[in-house]
Each structure stands twice: as structure tokens, then as C-alpha cells.
XYZ file of C-alpha atoms in Angstrom:
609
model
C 2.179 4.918 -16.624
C 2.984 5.590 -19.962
C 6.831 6.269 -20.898
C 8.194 9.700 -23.073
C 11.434 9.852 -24.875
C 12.945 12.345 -27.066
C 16.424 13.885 -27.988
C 18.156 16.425 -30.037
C 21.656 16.169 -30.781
C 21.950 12.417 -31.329
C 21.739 12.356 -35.194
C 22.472 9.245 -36.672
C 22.203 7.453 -33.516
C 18.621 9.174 -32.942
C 16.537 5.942 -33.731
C 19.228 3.760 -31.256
C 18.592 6.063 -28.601
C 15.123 6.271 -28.572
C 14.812 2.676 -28.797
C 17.524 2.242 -26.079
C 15.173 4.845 -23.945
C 12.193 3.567 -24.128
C 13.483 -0.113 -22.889
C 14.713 1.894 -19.763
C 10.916 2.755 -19.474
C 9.658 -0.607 -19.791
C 9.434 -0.962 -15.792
C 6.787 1.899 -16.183
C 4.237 -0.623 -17.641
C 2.941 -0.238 -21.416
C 1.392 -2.512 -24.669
C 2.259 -0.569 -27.223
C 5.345 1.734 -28.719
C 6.418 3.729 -31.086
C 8.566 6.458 -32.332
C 9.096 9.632 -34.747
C 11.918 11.650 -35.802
C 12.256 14.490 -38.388
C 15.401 14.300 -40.921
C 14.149 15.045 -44.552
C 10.930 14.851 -43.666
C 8.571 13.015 -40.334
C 8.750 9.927 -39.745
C 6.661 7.545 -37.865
C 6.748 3.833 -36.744
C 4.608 2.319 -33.811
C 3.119 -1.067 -33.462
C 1.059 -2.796 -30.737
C 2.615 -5.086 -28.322
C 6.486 -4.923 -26.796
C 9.281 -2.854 -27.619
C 11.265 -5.673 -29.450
C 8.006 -5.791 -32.217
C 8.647 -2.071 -32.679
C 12.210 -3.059 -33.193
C 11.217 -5.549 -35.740
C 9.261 -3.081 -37.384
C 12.343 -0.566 -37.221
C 15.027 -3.344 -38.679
C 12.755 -3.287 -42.233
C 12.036 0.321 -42.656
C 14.733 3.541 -42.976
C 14.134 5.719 -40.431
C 16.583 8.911 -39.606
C 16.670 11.961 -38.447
C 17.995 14.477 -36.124
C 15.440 14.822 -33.641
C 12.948 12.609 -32.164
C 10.285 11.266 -29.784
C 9.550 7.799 -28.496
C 6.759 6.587 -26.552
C 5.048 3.201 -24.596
C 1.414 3.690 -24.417
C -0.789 2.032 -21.479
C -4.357 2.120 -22.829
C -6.557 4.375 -21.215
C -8.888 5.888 -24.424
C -8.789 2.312 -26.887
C -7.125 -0.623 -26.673
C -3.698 -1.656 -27.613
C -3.910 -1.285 -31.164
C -1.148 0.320 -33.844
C -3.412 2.655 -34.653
C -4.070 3.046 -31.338
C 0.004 4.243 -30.458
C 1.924 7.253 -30.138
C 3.369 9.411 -31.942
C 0.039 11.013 -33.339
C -0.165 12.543 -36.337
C -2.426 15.511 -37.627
C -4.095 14.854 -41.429
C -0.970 15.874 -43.543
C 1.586 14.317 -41.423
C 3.618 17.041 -41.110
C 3.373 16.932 -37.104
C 3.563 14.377 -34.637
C 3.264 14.194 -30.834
C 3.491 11.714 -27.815
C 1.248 12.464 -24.508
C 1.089 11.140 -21.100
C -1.803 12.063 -18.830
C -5.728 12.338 -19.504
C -7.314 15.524 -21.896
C -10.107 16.194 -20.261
C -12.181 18.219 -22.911
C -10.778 15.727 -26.388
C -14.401 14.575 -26.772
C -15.369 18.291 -27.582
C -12.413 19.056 -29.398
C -12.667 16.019 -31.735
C -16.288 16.866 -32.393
C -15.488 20.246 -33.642
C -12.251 19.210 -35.389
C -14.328 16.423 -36.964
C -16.543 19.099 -38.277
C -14.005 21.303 -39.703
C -12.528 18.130 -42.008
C -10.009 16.606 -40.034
C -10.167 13.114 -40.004
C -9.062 10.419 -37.175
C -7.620 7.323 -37.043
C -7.677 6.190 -32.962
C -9.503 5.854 -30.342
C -7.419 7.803 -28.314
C -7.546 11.696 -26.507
C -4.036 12.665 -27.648
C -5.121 12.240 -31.046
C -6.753 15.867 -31.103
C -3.233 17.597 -30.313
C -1.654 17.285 -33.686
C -4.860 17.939 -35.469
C -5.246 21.105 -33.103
C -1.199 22.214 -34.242
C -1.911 21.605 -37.752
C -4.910 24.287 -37.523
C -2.711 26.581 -36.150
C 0.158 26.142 -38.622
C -2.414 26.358 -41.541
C -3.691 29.765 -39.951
C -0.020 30.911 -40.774
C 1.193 30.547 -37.124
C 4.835 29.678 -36.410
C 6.236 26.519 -35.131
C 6.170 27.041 -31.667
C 3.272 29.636 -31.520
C 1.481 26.917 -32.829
C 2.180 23.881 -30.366
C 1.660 26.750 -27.708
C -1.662 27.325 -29.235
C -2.805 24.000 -29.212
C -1.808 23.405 -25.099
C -3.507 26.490 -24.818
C -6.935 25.033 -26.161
C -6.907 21.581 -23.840
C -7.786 20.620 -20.571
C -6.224 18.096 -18.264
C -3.274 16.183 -16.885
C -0.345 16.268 -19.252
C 3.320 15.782 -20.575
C 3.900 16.170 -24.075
C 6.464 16.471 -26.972
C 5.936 17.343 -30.123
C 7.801 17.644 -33.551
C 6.645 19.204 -36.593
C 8.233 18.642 -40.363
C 10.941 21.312 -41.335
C 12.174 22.208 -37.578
C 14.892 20.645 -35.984
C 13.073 21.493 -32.193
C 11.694 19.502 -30.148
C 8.677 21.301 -28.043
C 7.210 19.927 -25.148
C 5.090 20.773 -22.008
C 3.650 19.586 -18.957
C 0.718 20.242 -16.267
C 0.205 17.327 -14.006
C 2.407 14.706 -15.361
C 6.275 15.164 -14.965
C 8.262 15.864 -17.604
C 11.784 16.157 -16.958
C 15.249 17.736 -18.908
C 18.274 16.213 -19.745
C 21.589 17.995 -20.484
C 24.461 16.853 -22.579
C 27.605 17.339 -20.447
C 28.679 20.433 -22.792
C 25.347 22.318 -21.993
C 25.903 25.724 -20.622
C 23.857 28.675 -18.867
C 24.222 32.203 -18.290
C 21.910 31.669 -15.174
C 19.375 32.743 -17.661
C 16.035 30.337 -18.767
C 18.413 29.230 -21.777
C 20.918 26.650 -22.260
C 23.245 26.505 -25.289
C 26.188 23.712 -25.917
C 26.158 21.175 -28.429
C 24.351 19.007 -26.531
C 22.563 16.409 -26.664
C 19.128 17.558 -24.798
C 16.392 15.162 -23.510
C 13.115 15.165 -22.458
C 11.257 12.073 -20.586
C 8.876 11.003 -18.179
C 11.254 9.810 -15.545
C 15.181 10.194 -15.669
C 16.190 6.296 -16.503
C 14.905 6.865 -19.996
C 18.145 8.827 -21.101
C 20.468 8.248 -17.551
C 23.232 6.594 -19.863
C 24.308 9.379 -21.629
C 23.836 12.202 -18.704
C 23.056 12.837 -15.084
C 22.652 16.666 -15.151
C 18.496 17.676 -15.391
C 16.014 20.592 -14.913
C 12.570 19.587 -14.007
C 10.057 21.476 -15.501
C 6.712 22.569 -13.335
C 3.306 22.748 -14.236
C 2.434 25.286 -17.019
C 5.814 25.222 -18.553
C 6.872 24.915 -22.292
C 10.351 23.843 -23.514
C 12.117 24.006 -26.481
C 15.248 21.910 -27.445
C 16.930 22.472 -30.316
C 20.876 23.816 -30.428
C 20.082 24.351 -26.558
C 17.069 24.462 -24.138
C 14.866 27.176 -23.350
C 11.917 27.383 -20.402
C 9.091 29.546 -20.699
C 5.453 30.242 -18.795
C 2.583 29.908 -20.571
C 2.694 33.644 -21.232
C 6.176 32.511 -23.341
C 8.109 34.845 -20.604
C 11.930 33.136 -19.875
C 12.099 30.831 -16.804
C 15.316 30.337 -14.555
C 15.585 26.601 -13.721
C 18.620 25.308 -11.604
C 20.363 22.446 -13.195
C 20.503 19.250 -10.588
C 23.043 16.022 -10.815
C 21.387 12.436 -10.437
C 23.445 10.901 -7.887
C 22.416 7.135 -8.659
C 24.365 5.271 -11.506
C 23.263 4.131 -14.646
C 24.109 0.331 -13.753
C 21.941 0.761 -10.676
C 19.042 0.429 -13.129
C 20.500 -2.882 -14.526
C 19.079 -6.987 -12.998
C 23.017 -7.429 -11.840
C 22.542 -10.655 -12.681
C 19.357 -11.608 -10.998
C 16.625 -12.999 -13.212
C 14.662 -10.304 -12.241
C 14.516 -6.519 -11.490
C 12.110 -7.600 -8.136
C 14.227 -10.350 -6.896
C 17.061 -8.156 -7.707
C 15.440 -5.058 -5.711
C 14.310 -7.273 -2.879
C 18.203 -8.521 -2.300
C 19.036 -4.873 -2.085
C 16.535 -3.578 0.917
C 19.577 -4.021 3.407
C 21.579 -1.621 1.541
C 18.753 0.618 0.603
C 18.203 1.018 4.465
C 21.705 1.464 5.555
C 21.392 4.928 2.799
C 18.036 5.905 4.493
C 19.723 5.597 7.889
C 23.097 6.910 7.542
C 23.891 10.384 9.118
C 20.274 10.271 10.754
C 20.490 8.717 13.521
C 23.209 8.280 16.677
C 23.334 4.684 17.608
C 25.743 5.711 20.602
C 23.389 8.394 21.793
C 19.759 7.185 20.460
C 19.473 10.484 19.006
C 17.459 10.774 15.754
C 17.832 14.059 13.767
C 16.359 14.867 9.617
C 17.674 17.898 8.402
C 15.119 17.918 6.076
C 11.762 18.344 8.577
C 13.526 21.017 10.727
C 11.542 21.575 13.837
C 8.110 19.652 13.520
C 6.276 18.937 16.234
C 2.641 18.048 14.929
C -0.753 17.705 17.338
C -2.030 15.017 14.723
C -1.126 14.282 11.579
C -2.551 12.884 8.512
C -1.523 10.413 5.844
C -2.493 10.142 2.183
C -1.350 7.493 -0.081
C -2.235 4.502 -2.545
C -1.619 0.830 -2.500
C 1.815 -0.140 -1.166
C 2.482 3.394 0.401
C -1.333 3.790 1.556
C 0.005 0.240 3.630
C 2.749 2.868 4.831
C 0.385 4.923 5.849
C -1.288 3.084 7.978
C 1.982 1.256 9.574
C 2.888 5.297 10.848
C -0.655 6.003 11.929
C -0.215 3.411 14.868
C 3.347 4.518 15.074
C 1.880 8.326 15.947
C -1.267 6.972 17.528
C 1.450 5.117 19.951
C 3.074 8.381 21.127
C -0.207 9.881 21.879
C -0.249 11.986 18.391
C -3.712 11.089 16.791
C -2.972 10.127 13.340
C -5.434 8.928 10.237
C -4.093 7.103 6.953
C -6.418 7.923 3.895
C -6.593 7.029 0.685
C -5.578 9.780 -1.679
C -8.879 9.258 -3.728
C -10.980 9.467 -0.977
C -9.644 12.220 0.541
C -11.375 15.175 -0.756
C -14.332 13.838 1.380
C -12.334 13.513 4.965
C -12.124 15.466 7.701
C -9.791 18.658 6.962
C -6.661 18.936 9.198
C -7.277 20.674 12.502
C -4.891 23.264 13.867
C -1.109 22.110 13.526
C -1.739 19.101 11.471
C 0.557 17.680 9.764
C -0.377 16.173 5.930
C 2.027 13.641 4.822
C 2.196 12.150 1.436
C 4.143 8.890 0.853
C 4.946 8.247 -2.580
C 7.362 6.222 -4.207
C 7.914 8.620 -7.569
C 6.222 11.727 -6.507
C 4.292 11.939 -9.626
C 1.044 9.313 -7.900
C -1.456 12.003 -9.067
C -4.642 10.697 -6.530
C -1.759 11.890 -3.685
C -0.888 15.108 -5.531
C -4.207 15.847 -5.495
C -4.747 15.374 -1.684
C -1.664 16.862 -0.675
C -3.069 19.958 -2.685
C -6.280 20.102 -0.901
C -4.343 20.064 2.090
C -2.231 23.008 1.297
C -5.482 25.053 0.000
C -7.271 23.755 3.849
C -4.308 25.701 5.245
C -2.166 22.467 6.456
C 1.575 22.071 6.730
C 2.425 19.081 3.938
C 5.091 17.192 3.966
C 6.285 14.632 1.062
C 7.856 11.208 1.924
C 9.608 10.248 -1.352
C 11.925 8.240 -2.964
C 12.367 10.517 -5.808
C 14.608 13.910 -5.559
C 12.914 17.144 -7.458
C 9.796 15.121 -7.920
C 6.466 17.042 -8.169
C 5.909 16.406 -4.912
C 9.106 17.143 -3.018
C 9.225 20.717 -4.867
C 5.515 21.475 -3.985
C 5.563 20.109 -0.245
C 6.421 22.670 2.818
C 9.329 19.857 3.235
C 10.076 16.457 1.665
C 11.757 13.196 3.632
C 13.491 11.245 1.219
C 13.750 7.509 1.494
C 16.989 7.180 -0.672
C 16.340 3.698 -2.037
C 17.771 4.614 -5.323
C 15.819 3.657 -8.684
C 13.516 0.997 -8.385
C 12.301 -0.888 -11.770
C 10.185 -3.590 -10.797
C 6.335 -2.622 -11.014
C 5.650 -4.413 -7.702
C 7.390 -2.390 -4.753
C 9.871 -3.662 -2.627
C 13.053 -1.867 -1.361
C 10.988 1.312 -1.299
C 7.734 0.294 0.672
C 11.277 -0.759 3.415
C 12.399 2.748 3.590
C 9.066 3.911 3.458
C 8.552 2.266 7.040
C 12.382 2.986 7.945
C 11.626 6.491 6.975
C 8.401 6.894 8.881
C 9.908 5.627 11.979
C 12.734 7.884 11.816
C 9.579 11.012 11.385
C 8.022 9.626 14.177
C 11.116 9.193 16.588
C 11.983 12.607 15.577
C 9.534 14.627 15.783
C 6.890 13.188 18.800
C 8.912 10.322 20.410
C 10.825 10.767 23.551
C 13.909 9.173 24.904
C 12.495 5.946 25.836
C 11.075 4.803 22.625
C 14.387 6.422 20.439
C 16.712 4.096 23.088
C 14.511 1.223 22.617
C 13.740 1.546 18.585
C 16.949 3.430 17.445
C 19.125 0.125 17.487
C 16.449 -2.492 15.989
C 16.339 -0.082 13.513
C 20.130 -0.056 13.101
C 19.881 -3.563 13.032
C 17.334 -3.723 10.225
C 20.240 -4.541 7.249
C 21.752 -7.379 9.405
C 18.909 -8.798 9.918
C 17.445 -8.820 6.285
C 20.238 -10.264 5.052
C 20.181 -12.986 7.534
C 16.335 -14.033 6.030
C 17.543 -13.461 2.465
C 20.265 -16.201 3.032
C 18.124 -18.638 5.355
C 14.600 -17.893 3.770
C 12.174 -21.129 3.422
C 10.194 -19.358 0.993
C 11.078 -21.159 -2.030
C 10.177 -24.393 -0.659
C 6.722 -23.028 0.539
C 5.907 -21.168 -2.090
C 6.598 -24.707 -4.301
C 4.273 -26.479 -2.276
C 1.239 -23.882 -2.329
C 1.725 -21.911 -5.694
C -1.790 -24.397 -6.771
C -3.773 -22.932 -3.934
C -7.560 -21.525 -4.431
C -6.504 -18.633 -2.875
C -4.117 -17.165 -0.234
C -5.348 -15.142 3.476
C -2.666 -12.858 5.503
C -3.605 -12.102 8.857
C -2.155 -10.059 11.228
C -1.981 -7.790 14.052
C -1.280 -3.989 15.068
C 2.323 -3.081 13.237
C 2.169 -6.695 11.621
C -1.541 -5.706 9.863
C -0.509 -3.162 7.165
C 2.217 -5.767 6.130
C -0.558 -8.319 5.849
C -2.498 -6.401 3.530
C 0.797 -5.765 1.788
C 1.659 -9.209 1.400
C -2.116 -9.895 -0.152
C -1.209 -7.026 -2.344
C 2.331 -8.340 -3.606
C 1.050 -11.681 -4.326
C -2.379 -10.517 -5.930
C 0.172 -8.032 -8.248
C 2.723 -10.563 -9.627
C 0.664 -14.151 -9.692
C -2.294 -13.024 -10.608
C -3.860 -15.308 -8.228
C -6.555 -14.159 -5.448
C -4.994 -13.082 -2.313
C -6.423 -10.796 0.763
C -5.013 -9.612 4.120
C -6.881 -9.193 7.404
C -6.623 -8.149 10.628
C -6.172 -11.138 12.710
C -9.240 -11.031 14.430
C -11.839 -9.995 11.663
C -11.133 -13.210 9.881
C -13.642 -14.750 12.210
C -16.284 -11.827 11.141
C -17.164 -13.168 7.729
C -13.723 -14.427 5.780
C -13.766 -17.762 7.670
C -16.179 -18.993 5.553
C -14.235 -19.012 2.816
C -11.164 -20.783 4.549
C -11.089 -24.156 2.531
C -8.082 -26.937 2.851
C -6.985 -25.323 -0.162
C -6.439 -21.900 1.114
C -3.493 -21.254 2.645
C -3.106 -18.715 5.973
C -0.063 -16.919 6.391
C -0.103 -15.812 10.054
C 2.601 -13.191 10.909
C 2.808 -13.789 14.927
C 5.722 -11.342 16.644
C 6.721 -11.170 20.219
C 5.397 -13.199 23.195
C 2.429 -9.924 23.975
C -0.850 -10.127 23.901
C -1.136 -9.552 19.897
C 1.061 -12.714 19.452
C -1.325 -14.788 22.270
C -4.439 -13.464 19.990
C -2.781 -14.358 16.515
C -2.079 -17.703 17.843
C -5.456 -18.233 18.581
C -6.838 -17.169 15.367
C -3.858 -19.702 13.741
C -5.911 -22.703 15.588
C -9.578 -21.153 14.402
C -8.081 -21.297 10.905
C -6.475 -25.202 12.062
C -9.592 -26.425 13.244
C -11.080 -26.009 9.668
C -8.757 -27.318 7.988
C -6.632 -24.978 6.785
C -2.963 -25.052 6.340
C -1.133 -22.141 8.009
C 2.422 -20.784 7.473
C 4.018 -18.534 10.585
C 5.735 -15.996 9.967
C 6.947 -15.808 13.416
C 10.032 -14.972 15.876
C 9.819 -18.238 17.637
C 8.772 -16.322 20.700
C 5.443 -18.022 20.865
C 3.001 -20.710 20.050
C 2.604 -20.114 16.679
C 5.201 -22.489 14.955
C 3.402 -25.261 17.234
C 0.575 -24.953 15.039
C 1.624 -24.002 11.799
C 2.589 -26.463 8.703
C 5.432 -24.155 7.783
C 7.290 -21.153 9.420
C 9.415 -18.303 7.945
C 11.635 -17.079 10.783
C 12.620 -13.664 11.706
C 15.291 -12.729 13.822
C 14.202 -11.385 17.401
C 13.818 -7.615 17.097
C 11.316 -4.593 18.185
C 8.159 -5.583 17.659
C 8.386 -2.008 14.681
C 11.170 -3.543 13.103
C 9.795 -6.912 13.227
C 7.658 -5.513 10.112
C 9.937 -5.047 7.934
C 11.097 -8.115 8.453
C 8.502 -10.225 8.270
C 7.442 -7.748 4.969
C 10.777 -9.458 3.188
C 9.658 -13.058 3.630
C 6.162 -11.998 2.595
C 8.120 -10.380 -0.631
C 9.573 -13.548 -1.382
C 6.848 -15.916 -1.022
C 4.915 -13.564 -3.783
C 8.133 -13.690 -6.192
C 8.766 -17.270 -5.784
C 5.029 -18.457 -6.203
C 4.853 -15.887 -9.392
C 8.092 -17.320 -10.711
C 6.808 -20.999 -10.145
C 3.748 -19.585 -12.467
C 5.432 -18.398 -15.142
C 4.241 -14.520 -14.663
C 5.889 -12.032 -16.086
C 7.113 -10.294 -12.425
C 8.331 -7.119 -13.675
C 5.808 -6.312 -16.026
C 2.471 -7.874 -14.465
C -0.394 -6.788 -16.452
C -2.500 -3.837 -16.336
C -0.455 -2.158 -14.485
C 1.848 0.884 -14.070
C 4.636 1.718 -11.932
C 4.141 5.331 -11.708
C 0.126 6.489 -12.234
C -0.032 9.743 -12.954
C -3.503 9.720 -13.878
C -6.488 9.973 -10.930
């Protein structure tokens, strides 16, 4: 969702790098910016719309300081408005704040604030934070007593940073949003909660925001405060010291760059077969058929449950059959829903797959999990996310960053990952010989449909359609509904995904000649027999049909188009019929003019339930 920035130590160059920051946190999905730094005095500038009108604005005013905080809003209290923006200021000006997350209780606080003479200028929840420090700091409290005392007074998910006029410190905090620390490459510790060097210190919502100038972080957990000034300290809520561990981002900065694709998706797509070779390597034997994650030790579940949204809840259900398979009964949920399911009996197992970590409808699962006494584990693509640290064990995918809004290379490892969980911890011999070298495979065979991939051409023929259907079958369903989803996300246009043989239980009637069915038909098994008979259902009405097929059946007999996979197991097959589905979505968005990376309304990391 929404993006934080802000950094000590960068004087002169404070307004460059908060800039430069917050266009690293484009991906995160925003319309609206701003920032504020404190020199002389505070400064503010924030507009509606993209980061290069807030640069505009910046080019004709003088803004400088040695401290600062930047910020791109996604409107949840008003609409995209200036006034609307962050940073927030209190009635004199004197303090000003950026927020990420949802306050809970702003309604009453504004009311009573409203009462007592302050006076408001948005629409917005975070708006009562300033207001709420500026009481403080007129009842004679200091600096940071009085940002404490205004977290202390509000309820809700939140990462914040605040400055206030006369103090070169930035003060932040964070309960149910992440907030995360960056050190300049001089910091140093005593193994103590403070940090002293030169710096320069950062704070932001995720670590691309200030990756260019360091790689060494401390994550900060719920309930903690921090304070950046001529070094960094950690406190509780009580203000008692905190130990943190300093941890090195592995990934580069350039990983976060297009590379000379036109965008980050197409860009991220092109990279699956690398991003699975990383989730692979050291894990399994391909001589032996062994499969071994450190990470899980010695799981061996009776059932096991899965909680996730959109792409990952897809996920989800893809390693629910893969369990169900073995003779493990697994369920994939919805993270929103699942406060109302079933609890976990005995030695269940309650998996989370999220990309970031940070989805807060999983957190929230996962946690009723933990307090119904289950095991959790986090599948993640993100190292010392929220999720990883508060999970009895985390499975990374190791995808590295991934920009574009729509998911790609990560909803790849997620299923790469999944199988490995699966082969590992309630698969025997048979299925690890069998799966173990389609999966080893998997790169080779990506890169094959990346080079020979029709999708360009089909997606040029049908990017006018009414609408667009995805059917499939067992392994091949949750990639239907993840197709729908990919297209729906980028074009804009209306797109759903079936199981194969409900489209005759109501959705037929709205197959039209101009709607059409992309059929994903694997194998020569029964499934494949049944697909191919809902392909002539959907024929016989007039509907074209695009295979997504193997060649080792019917399908391509009675299909306009195919998109060809390479022969596989029927698990892998997935993933490979996922990437043609990935680039029919791009090309047909691209062919629209959408804006891919950024589509509208919506967020790359929600944080917000």
C-alpha cells in the first residue's frame, strides 16, 4: 500500500533522496506524494497525482533540510486530493508526520480535538497524529515524550514517522504495518539497542525505498519506537532499550531496475527460470530424488491448512490437492474468512503464503492459528518479514524483489516452493523420483515458452473481446483462476476462471462468439479427456477457444489457437502453462495501453484488512 521514506544524515542531498526513495516505492501503488524536512524550520510539499508532479512542485519552491520524510498515499479516508497527502501537519506547523495503516479510533479523536480548537484540513485518519503531538508539546512535553504520547492515545494498524520543528530526529513507530531500518555503512553497535556512526539512517516501508545507498537493516516489531538522529535507538513502548540484530540484504540494487524491458512485469516474467533455479538450489538431489529444507526441520503434518489472498490464495489451493494427493487432508482459505473456519485439529499444520509478509488479512489468520494452538509456518518471499519472524518456521521462495503490482516470478516459486513442502515433508519415494526432475526441469522449460510463445499474436487478435473464460482442471484449476486474475489486474477488462466442468453449471450462458475460452488441457488422463470435452461444449456455441495444451491430446484439434508447453509432470505442467497465461495478460494489457505496473486501485503490498 502506501510507501514511507525518511533519512537523517543526507543533508543537502535530503530532498534528492527522498524523491529518489519514494520512486523506488512507486511499484507499491499510490495517487498522491509528498514530502517534509526540517532545516531552519518544517517544511512541507505534497500534491495529488504522480511523483514527477511532486517533483514539479519541488523544482519551484526551496526546500532543505537535514532530516526528512517522504510519502505516496493510496486513498483509504478521502480521495486523492493535496490536501488530502502526507506529511500532516498539526495547527502551527511545527510538526509533521507520514502514516501507513488504518487508526481505528481517529473519528473520536478528531471529535474531541475539534472541540478543543484544533482545526483540520483532510479527510484523512492520520490527520489526528500531529494535532495529538502538538497537544502534548504545548503541555510542555519533550520531543519524543510527545510523539510517544500521541501513539500511546491511537488505535490500529500502523507505521509512522514523524518530525517536529527544532529537532534534528526523526521518530517513528510501528504496530501492524512494517517499518523497517536502514544503516549507513559507518553505523556501529555495542550490541546494545543503540547505534552511533555518522550515518546516514533510514526508515521505510519496504527496503527498495533506500537499497542504493545501504544493504545493512534492523526490522522493527510491533510496539516499537525509533529514534534516528546522530545514530538509532529501539525502545518498547515502556521507552526501555531494545537489542535488534543488524541483517545484510543479499539482492542488489540493480535487481530492482526494468534491465531494459519496457516493463517491470515483462521484465519479472523473463526472470521466473532464474528465480526457480535460486528456490531449488541446495534443496533438492536430482541424482538421488532426495528433497531436504533446512528451514522446516522435521514436519510431518496429519492435515494442514492454508491461508492466503489473491495470487497466493491460488497457491493455496494448487498445495491443497498437492497434500490431498498424498493422503494429507488439506484446506486453502481465504485469510479474511478465516476467523470463521474450522480450527486446526491435532498436528495441523497452518501455512501462510505471502509474497511480502506484511498481507495483513494473512497475518491475522496465521495469528488466530497460533492463539488455536497450531504449528504456523510462513511461505515468503521476503527475509525478516513480519511473518517469517512471527511463524514457528518460514520457507522462503527466494525470487528476489519483485516490482510489478501484478505477481509473476513469485506466485512460480510459490508453487516450486510448495512442492518442495509437500515432497518433503508427506511424499514418499515414488512421487520425489517422479516430481524431483520435472521440477529440475522447470527453468529449461520456461525459457523454452518465453522464446517460442504465440502469445503476442493471440493476444493481438482477442485484446477487443467482451470478456475472457479460463477453464481448467485439478493442478491446472488454481492457474485458471490465476490467469482470470492477471488479466482482470492489468487490462482492466472482465475475465473469470472455472473449473472445467462447472462452466456448463451456469457460465455457459454467457459464452458469446466474442468471448474467448482459454482451455489449459495437460496429459493424455482422464482430466485432459474431460477438458477436451468441455473445449467442444464451448465450440458448439460458438466460441473461440485457445489450448493451452502439451499436444498430448485432442485439444489443439479443436481449438483456434494453442500455446504449447513442453511435456512434463502433470505438477510442473502448471507452472508452465501459468507463464503463457502471464503473457497473454501482459501482451493484451500492453496492446491496451494500461499502465501494467501501476494498474489502478491497487497495491502491491496491503497491509490493511
Amino acid at each position: 500500500m502506501c510507501g514511507i521514506i525518511g533519512c537523517v544524515g543526507r543533508d543537502e542531498r535530503t530532498v534528492e533522496t527522498l524523491v529518489h526513495g519514494l520512486e523506488k516505492l512507486e511499484y507499491r501503488g499510490y495517487d498522491s506524494a509528498g514530502i517534509g524536512v526540517v532545516g531552519d524550520g518544517l517544511s512541507v510539499s505534497k500534491t495529488a497525482g504522480e511523483i514527477e508532479a511532486l517533483s514539479q512542485k519541488l523544482s519551484e519552491q526551496s526546500l532543505a533540510g537535514t532530516v526528512g520524510i517522504g510519502h505516496t498515499r493510496w486513498s483509504t479516508h478521502g480521495p486523492p486530493t493535496d490536501e488530502n497527502a502526507h506529511p500532516h501537519q498539526d495547527c502551527t506547523g511545527r510538526v509533521a508526520v507520514v502514516h501507513n495503516g488504518i487508526i481505528e479510533n481517529y473519528q473520536e479523536l478528531r471529535e474531541e480535538l475539534t472541540a478543543a480548537g484544533h482545526r483540520f484540513s483532510s479527510d484523512t485518519d492520520t490527520e489526528v497524529v500531529p494535532h495529538l503531538i502538538e497537544d502534548a508539546l504545548e503541555a510542555g512535553a519533550e520531543p519524543e515524550a510527545a510523539f510517544r504520547s500521541a501513539i500511546d492515545r491511537i488505535d490500529g494498524s500502523y507505521a509512522i514517522g514523524a518530525l517536529i520543528e527544532g529537532t534534528e530526529a526523526l521518530f517513528a513507530a510501528r504496530n501492524d504495518s512494517p517499518l523497517v531500518v536502514g544503516l549507513g555503512l559507518d553505523a556501529e553497535g555495542d550490541g546494545s539497542a543503540e547505534l552511533t556512526g555518522d550515518g546516514p539512517y533510514f526508515i521505510a516501508s519496504d527496503v527498495p525505498a533506500f537499497r542504493d545507498y545501504t544493504a545493512r537493516v534492523i526490522y522493527l516489531e510491533d510496539g516499537e519506537f525509533a529514534r534516528l538522529d546522530g545514530g538509532v535507538s529501539v525502545t518498547d513502548s515502556d521507552g526501555i532499550p531494545v537489542e535488534k540484530s543488524v541483517e545484510t540484504i543479499t539482492w542488489d540494487a540493480e535487481e530492482t531496475g526494468k534491465s531494459g524491458y519496457d516493463h517491470y512485469m515483462l521484465k519479472e516474467i523473463h526472470e521466473q527460470p532464474r528465480a526457480l533455479r535460486q528456490c531449488l538450489s541446495g534443496r533438492i538431489d536430482e541424482l538421488g530424488g532426495a528433497v531436504d529444507i533446512e528451514e522446516v526441520g522435521d514436519l510431518s503434518p496429519t492435515g494442514v491448512q492454508f491461508v492466503a489472498c489473491g495470487t497466493s490464495y491460488h497457491a493455496g489451493l494448487y498445495a491443497a490437492q498437492l497434500f490431498n494427493q498424498a493422503g494429507v487432508p488439506a484446506q486453502a482459505f481465504l485469510a479474511s474468512e478465516y476467523a470463521s473456519s474450522p480450527p486446526p485439529v491435532g498436528d495441523d499444520l497452518v501455512v501462510g503464503i505471502t509474497q511480502s509478509g506484511e498481507t495483513a488479512d494473512t497475518l491475522s489468520a496465521l495469528r488466530e492459528a497460533a492463539n488455536r494452538g497450531a504449528e504456523t509456518l510462513a511461505v515468503t518471499n521476503t527475509v525478516g518479514s513480519t511473518a517469517a519472524r512471527e511463524c514457528d518456521h518460514a520457507l522462503y521462495i527466494r525470487s528476489g524483489p519483485e516490482i510489478g503490482v501484478a505477481a509473476t516470478k513469485t506466485f512460480a516459486g510459490q508453487l516450486a516452493a510448495l512442492n518442495l513442502l509437500s515432497l518433503a515433508t508427506v511424499e514418499g519415494g515414488r512421487s520425489r523420483r517422479a516430481v524431483v526432475p520435472a521440477l529440475r526441469d522447470l527453468s529449461g522449460d520456461i525459457q523454452h515458452i518465453l522464446d517460442d510463445s504465440a502469445a503476442s499474436e493471440v493476444a493481438e487478435i482477442y485484446a477487443d473481446s467482451n470478456a475472457y473464460f479460463f477453464i481448467g482442471r485439478r493442478y491446472q484449476f488454481p492457474v485458471a483462476l490465476e490467469g482470470a486474475l492477471k488479466l482482470k489486474e492489468i487490462s482492466y477488462e472482465h475475465a473469470e476462471g472455472f473449473a472445467a466442468g462447472e462452466l456448463k453449471h451456469g457460465p455457459l450462458a454467457l459464452v458469446t462468439p466474442n468471448t474467448p475460452v482459454f482451455a489449459i488441457a495437460i496429459g493424455d488422463g482422464d482430466a485432459a479427456r474431460k477438458t477436451v470435452g468441455n473445449i467442444k461444449e464451448v465450440e458448439a456455441r460458438g466460441a473461440p477457444v485457445v489450448a493451452v495444451t502439451d499436444g498430448r491430446n485432442d485439444a489443439a484439434m479443436y481449438a483456434d489457437y494453442v500455446l504449447e508447453v513442453p511435456e512434463t509432470h502433470p505438477r510442473a505442467a502448471a507452472l508452465l502453462a501459468n507463464v503463457q497465461l502471464q503473457l497473454l495478460a501482459y501482451h493484451i494489457a500492453n496492446d491496451l495501453g494500461r499502465p501494467i505496473d501501476k494498474p489502478r486501485n491497487l497495491a502491491k503490498s496491503v497491509t490493511v484488512e
